[in-house]
mmCIF file of C-alpha atoms in Angstrom:
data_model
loop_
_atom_site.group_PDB
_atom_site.id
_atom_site.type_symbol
_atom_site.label_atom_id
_atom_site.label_comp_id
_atom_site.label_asym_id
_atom_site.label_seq_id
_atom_site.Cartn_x
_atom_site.Cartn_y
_atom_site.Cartn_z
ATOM 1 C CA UNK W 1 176.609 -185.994 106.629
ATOM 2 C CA UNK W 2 179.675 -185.954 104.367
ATOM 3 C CA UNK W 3 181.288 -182.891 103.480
ATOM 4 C CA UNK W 4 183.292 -183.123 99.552
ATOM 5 C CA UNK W 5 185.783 -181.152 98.521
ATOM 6 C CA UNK W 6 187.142 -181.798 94.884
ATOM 7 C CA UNK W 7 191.174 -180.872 93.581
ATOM 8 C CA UNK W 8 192.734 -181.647 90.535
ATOM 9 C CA UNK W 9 191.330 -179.294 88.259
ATOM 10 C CA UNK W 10 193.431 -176.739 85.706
ATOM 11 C CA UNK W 11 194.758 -175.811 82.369
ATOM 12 C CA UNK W 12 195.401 -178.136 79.546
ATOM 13 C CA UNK W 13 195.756 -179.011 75.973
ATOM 14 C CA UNK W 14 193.234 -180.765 74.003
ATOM 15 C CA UNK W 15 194.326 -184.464 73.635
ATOM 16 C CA UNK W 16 195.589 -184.281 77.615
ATOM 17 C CA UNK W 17 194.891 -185.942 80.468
ATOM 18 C CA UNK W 18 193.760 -184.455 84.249
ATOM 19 C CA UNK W 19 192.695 -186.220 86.962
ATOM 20 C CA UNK W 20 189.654 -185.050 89.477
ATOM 21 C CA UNK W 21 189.847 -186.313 93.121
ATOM 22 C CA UNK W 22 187.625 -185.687 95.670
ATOM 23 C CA UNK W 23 188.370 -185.850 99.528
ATOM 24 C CA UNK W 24 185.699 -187.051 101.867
ATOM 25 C CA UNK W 25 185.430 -185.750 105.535
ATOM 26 C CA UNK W 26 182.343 -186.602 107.836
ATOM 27 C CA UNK W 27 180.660 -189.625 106.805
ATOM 28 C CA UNK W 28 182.514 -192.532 104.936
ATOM 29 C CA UNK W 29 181.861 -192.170 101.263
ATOM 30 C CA UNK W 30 181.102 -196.289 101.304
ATOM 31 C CA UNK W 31 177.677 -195.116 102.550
ATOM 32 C CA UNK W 32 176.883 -193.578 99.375
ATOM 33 C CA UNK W 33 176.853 -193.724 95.366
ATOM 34 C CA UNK W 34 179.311 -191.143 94.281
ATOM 35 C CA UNK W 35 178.919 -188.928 90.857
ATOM 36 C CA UNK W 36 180.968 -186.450 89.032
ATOM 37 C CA UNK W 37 178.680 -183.593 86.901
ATOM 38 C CA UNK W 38 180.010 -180.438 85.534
ATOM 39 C CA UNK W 39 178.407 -177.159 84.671
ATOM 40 C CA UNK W 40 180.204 -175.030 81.483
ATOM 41 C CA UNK W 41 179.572 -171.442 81.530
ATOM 42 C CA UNK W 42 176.198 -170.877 80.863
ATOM 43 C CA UNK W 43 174.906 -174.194 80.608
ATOM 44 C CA UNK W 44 173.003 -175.922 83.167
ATOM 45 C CA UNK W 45 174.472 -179.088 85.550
ATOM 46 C CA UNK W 46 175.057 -182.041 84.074
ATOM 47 C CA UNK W 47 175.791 -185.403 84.906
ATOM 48 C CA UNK W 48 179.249 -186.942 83.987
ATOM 49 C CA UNK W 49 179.684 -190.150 85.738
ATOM 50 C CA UNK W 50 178.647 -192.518 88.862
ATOM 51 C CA UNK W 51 179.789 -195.092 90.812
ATOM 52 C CA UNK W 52 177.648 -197.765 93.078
ATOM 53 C CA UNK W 53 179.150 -197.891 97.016
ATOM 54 C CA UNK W 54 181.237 -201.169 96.035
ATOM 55 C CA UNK W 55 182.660 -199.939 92.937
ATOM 56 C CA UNK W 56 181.473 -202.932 90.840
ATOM 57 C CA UNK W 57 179.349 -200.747 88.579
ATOM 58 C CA UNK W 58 180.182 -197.685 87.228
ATOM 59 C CA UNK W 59 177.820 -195.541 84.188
ATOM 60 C CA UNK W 60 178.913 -192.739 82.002
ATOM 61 C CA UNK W 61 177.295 -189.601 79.730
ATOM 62 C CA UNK W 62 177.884 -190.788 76.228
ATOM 63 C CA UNK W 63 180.212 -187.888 75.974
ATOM 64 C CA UNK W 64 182.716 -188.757 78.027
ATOM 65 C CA UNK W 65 182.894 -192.844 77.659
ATOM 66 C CA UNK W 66 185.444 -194.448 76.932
ATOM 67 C CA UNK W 67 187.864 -191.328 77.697
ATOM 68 C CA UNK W 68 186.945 -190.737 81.624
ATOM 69 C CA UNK W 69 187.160 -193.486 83.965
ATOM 70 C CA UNK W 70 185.541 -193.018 87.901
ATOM 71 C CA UNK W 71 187.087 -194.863 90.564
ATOM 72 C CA UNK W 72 186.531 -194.682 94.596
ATOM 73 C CA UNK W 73 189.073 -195.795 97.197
ATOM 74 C CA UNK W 74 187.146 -196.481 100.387
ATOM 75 C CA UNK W 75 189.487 -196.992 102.383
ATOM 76 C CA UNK W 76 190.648 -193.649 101.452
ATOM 77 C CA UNK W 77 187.456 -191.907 101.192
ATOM 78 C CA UNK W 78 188.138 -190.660 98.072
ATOM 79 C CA UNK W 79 186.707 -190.164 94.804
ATOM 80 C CA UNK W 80 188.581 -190.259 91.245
ATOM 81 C CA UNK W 81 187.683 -189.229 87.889
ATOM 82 C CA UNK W 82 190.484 -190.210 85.337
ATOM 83 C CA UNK W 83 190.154 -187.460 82.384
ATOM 84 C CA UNK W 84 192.028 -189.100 78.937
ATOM 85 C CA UNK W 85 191.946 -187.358 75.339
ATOM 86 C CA UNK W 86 190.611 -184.063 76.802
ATOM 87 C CA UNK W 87 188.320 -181.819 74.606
ATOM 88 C CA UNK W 88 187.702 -178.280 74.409
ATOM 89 C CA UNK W 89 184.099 -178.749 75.128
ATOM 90 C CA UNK W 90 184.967 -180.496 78.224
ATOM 91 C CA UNK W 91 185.635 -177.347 79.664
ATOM 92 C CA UNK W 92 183.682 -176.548 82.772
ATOM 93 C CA UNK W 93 183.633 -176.368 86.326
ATOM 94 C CA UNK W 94 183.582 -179.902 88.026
ATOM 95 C CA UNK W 95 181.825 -181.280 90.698
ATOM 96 C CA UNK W 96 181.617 -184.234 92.863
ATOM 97 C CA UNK W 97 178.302 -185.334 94.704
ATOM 98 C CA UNK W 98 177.028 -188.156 96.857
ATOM 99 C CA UNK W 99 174.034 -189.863 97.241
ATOM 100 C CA UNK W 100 171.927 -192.131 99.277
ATOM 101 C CA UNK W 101 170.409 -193.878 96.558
ATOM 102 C CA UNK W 102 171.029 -197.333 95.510
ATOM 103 C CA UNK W 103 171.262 -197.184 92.021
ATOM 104 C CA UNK W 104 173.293 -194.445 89.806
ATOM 105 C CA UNK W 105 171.372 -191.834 89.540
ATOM 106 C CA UNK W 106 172.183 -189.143 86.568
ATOM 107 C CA UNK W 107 169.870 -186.232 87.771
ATOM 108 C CA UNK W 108 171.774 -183.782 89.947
ATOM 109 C CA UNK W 109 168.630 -183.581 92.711
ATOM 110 C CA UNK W 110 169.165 -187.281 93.651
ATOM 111 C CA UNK W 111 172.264 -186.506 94.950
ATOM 112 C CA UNK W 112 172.559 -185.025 98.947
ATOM 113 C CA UNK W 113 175.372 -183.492 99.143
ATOM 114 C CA UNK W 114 177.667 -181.395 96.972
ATOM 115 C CA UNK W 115 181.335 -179.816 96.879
ATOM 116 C CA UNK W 116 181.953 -176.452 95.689
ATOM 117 C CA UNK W 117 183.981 -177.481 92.652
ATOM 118 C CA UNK W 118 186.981 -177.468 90.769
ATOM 119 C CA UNK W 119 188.137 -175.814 87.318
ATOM 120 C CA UNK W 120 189.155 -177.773 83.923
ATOM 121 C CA UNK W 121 190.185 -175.726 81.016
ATOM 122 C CA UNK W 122 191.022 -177.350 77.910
ATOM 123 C CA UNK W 123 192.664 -175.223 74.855
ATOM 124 C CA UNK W 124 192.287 -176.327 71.460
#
C-alpha cells in the first residue's frame, strides 16, 4: 500500500502559477502510474493529468494542456503538478492518486489509492 498526501495548494490570481506536490509514504510510488484529478464544488471528480511509472509518458485533460505539466521524482517519491496561467475555473480541490495499471488511466476508479486533497483558489 502507499499512503499520498498532497501540499501546495492556496490562493491566487488568475494568470499565476502554483505548484501541487504529493509525498509518498508506504510503497514506492515507482510501482505505480500516478494521476492528479480535481473535484470543484459541486461537480463530480475529474481527471487532470497522469504519468506512466518511468515518467516517459505523460497525458493531459484538454483543459489544462499546455499550462500544467506532471512530473514524478522517484527517487523522492514524490509527485508534481506544475500549475502555469491559472484560471478561475481551475478552482477546486486537488487530488493525487495512484494506480496499478499500466497504462494512464483517466477514470478516477482505476486508481487504488487516494490522498485527502489540497485547495487551489484562483481569483479573477
Amino acid at each position: 500500500q502507499v499512503q499520498l498526501v498532497e501540499s501546495g495548494g492556496g490562493l491566487v490570481q488568475a494568470g499565476g502559477s502554483l505548484r501541487l506536490s504529493c509525498a509518498a509514504s508506504g510503497r514506492t510510488v515507482g510501482s505505480y502510474v500516478m494521476g492528479w484529478f480535481r473535484q470543484a464544488a459541486g461537480k463530480e471528480r475529474e481527471f487532470v493529468a497522469a504519468i506512466k511509472r518511468s515518467g516517459d509518458s505523460t497525458s493531459y485533460a484538454d483543459s489544462v494542456k499546455g499550462r500544467f505539466t506532471i512530473s514524478r521524482d522517484n527517487a523522492k517519491n514524490t509527485v508534481y503538478l506544475q500549475m502555469n496561467s491559472l484560471k478561475p475555473e481551475d478552482t477546486a480541490d486537488y487530488y493525487c492518486a495512484a494506480s496499478p495499471a499500466y497504462y494512464s488511466p483517466r477514470s478516477p476508479g482505476m486508481y487504488d489509492y487516494w490522498g485527502p486533497g489540497t485547495q487551489v483558489t484562483v481569483s479573477s
